[in-house]
CSV table of C-alpha atoms in Angstrom, one decimal:
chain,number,residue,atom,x,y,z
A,12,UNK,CA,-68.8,12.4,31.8
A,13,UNK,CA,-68.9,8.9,31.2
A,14,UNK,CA,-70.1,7.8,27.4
A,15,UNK,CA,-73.9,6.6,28.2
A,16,UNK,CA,-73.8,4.0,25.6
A,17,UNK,CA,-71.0,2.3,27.0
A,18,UNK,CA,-71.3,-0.5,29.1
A,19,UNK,CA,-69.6,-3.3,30.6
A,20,UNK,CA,-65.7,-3.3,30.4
A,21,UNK,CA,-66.0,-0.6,27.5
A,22,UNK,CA,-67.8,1.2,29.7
A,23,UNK,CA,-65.2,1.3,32.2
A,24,UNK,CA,-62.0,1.6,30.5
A,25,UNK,CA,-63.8,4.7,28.6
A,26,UNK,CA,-64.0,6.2,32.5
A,27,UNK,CA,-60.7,5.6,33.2
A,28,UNK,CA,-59.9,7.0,30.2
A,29,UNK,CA,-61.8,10.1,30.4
A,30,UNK,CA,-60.1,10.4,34.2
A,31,UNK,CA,-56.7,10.4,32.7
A,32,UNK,CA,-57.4,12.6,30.1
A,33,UNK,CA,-58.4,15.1,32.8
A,34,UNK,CA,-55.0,14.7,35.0
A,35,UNK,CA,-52.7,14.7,32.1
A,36,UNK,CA,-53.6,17.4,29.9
A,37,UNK,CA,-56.2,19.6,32.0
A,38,UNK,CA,-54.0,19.4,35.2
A,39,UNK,CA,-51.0,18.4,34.7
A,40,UNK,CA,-50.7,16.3,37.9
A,41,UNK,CA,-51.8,12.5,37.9
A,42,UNK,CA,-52.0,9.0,39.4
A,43,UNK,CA,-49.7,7.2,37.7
A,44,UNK,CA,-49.6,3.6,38.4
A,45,UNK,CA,-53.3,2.4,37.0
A,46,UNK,CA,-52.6,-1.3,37.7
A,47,UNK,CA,-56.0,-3.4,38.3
A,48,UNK,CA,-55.8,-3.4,42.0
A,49,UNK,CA,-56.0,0.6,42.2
A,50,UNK,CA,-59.4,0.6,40.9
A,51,UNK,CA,-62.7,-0.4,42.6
A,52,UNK,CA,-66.0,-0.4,41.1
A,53,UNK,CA,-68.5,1.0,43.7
A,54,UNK,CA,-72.4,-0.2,44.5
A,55,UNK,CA,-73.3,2.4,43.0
A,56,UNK,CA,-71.1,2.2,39.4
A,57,UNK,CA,-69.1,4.7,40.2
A,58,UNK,CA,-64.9,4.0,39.5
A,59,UNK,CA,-62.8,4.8,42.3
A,60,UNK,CA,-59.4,5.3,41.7
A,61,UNK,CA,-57.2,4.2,44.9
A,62,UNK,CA,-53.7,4.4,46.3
A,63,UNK,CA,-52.2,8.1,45.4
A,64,UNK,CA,-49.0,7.3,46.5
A,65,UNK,CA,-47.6,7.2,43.0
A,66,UNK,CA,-48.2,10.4,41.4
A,67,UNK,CA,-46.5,12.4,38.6
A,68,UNK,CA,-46.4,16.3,37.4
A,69,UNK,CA,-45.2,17.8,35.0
A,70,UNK,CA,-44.2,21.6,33.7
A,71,UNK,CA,-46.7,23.7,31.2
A,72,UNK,CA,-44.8,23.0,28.4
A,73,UNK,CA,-44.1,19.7,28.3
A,74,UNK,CA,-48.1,19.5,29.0
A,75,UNK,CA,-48.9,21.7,25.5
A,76,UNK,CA,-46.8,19.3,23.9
A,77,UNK,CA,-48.9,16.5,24.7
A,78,UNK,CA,-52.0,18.4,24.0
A,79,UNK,CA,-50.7,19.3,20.7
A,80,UNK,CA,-49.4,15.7,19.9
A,81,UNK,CA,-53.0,14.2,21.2
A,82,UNK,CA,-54.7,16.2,18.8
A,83,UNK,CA,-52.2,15.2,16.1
A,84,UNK,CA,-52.9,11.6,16.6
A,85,UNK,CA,-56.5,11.6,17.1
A,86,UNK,CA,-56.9,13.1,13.5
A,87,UNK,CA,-53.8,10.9,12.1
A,88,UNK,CA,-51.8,13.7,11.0
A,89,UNK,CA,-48.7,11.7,10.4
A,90,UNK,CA,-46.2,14.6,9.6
A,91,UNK,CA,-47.3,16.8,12.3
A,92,UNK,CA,-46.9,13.9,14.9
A,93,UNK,CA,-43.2,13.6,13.0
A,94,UNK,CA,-43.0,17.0,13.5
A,95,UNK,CA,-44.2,17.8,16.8
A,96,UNK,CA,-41.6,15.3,18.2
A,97,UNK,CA,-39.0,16.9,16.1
A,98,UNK,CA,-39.2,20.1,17.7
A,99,UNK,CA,-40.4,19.6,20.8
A,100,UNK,CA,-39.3,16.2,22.2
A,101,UNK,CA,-36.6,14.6,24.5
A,102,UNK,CA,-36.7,11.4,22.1
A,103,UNK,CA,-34.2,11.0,19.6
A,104,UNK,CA,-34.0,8.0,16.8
A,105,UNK,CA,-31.2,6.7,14.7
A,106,UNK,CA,-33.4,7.7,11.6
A,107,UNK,CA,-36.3,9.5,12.4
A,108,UNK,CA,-38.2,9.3,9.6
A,109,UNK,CA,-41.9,10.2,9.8
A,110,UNK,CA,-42.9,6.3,9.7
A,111,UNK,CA,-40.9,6.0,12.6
A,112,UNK,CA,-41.4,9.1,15.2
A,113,UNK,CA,-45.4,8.1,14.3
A,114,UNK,CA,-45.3,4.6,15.0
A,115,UNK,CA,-43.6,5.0,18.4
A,116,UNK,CA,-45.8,8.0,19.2
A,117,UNK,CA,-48.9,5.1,18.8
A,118,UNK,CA,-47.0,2.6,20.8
A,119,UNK,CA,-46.0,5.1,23.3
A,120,UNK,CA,-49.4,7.1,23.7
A,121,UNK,CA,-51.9,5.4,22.6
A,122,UNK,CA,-53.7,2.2,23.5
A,123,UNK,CA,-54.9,1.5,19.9
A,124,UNK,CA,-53.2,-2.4,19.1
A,125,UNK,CA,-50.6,-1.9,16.4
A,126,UNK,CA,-47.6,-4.1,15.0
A,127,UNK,CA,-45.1,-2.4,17.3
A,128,UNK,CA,-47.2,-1.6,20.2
A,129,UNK,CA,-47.6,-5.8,20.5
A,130,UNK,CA,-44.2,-7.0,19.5
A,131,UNK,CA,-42.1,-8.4,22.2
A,132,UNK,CA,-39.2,-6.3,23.0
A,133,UNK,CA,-37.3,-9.2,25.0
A,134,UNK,CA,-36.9,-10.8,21.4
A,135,UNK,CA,-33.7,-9.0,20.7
A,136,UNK,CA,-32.9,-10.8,17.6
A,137,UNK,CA,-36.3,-9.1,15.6
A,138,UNK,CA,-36.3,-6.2,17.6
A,139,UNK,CA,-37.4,-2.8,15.5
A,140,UNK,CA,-35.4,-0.8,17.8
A,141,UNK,CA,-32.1,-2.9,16.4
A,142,UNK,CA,-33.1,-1.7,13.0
A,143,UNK,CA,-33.5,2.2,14.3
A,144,UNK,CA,-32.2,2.8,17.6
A,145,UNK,CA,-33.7,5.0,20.4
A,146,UNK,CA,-30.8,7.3,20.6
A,147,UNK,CA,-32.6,9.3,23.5
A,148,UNK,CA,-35.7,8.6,25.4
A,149,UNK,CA,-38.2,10.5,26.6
A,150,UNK,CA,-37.7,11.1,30.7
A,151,UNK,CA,-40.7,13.4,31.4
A,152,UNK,CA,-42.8,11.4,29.1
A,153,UNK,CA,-41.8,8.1,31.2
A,154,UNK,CA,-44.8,7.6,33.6
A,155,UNK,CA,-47.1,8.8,30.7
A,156,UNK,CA,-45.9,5.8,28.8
A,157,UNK,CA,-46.3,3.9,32.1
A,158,UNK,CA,-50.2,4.8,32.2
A,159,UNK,CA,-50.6,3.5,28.9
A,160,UNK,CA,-48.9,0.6,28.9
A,161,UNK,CA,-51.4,-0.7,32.1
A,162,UNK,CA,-54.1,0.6,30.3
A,163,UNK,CA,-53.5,-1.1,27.2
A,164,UNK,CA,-52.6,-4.4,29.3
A,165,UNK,CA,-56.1,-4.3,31.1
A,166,UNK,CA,-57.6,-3.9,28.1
A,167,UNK,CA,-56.1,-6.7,26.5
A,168,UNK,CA,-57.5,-9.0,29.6
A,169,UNK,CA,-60.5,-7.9,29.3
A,170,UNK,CA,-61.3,-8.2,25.5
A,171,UNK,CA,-61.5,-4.3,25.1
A,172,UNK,CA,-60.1,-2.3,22.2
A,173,UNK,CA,-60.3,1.3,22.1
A,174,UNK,CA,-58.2,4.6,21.6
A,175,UNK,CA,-57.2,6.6,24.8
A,176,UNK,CA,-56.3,9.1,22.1
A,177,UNK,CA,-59.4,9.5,21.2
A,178,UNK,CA,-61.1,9.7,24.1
A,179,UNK,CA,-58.2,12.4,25.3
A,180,UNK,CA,-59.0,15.0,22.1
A,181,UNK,CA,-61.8,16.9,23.4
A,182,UNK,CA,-59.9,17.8,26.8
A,183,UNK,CA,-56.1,18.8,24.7
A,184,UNK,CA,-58.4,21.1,22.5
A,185,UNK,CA,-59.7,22.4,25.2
A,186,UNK,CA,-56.5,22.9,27.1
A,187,UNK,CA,-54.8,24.2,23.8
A,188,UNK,CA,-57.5,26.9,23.5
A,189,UNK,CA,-56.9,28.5,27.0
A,190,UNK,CA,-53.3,28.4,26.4
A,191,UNK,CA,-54.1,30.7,23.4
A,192,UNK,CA,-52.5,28.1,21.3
A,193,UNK,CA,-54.3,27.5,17.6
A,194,UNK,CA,-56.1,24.6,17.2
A,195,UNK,CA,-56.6,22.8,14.1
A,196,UNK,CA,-60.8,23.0,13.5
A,197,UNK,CA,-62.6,19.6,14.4
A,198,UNK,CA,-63.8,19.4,10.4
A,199,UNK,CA,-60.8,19.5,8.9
A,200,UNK,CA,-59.1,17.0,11.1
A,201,UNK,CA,-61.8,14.9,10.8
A,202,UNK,CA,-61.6,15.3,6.7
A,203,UNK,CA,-57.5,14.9,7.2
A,204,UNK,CA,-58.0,11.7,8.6
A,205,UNK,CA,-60.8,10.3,6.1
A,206,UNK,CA,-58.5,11.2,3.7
A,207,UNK,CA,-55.4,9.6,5.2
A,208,UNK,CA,-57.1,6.5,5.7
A,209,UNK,CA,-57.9,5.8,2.5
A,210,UNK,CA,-54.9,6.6,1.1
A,211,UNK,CA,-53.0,4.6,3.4
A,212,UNK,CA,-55.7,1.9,3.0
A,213,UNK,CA,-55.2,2.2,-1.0
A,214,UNK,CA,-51.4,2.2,-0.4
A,215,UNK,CA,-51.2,-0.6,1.9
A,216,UNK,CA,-53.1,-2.7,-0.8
A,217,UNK,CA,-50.7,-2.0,-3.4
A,218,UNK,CA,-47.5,-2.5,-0.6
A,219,UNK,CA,-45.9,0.8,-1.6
A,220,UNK,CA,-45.6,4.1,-0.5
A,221,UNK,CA,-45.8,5.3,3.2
A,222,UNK,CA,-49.0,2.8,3.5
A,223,UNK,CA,-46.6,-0.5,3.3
A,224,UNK,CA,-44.4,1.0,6.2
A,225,UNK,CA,-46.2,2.8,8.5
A,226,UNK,CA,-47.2,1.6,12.0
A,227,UNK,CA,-45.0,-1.5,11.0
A,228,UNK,CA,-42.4,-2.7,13.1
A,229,UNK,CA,-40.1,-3.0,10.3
């Protein structure tokens, strides 16, 4: 299922991606400790994934609440992110404002480079998470976060940048729809995000409005 008109590193990391996608939100059960010496590339350019010793599963639900928060993100439906973790997550913040619950979502879930996704949390005196505690993390979420993380480390190496989000859609629609749960149609949140982006983009130019907060660490 590999993307044909990726090669190179892109090409892998969009296998690995693709793989992961799979586990998590088609099966619920996956490797979870992709560090750079679990993966071989074969003679015949084929990834193989190794050392299974490390693996993680979780319940239904938690599952369709990654699905649902997958296809959230890949069409940048900020308030339904906000939303979805609202209602359906372990993680708690001082202020959860909308800004917020989407930004860590990103850093969390995604391997997409933003502002808090790179800052260094050891730097306790400009830490975000001084200015808006985690009051409650996510357990079950833990060695999702793990994945990503390692994902979006290799990445960094190797000069690659790309959305595991992205790549991830296709499979939480899919999984969505045999749950019987609704999904939102490709077209509109594909127009959603057009429209977010420039609005964001337009808002970001000005400094004002959600645009000169969001996905900032501040």
């Amino acid at each position: 299922r590999s993307d044909p008109r990726c090669g190179g590193w892109d090409g892998v990391f969009h296998t690995m991606h693709l793989a992961w996608g799979a586990m998590l939100l088609r099966h619920g059960h996956f490797h979870c400790d992709p560090h750079p010496g679990n993966f071989i590339l074969r003679a015949d350019g084929k990834l193989a994934i190794l050392d299974w010793g490390q693996t993680h599963s979780f319940a239904p639900p938690f599952r369709r609440h990654l699905c649902r928060l997958v296809v959230h993100m890949a069409g940048e439906h900020h308030e339904a992110i906000a939303a979805e973790v609202r209602e359906h997550s372990q993680v708690k913040l001082e202020r959860p404002t909308t800004e917020a619950l989407s930004a860590l979502c990103f850093a969390y879930f995604d391997t997409r480079a933003t502002p808090l996704a790179e800052c260094n949390l050891l730097d306790l005196s400009n830490s975000p998470f001084l200015k808006n505690k985690i009051v409650r993390n996510t357990r079950e979420g833990f060695n999702v976060i793990r994945c990503v993380f390692l994902f979006r480390g290799m990445m960094a190496a190797c000069g690659v940048e790309g959305s595991a989000v992205e790549v991830w859609e296709s499979d939480a629609r899919r999984a969505l729809a045999e749950a019987n749960e609704p999904v939102p149609s490709l077209l509109a949140s594909r127009t959603r995000r057009a429209a977010t982006r420039a609005w964001l983009t337009a808002q970001r130019a000005l400094n004002v409005g959600a645009g000169g907060r969001l996905n900032t660490p501040e």
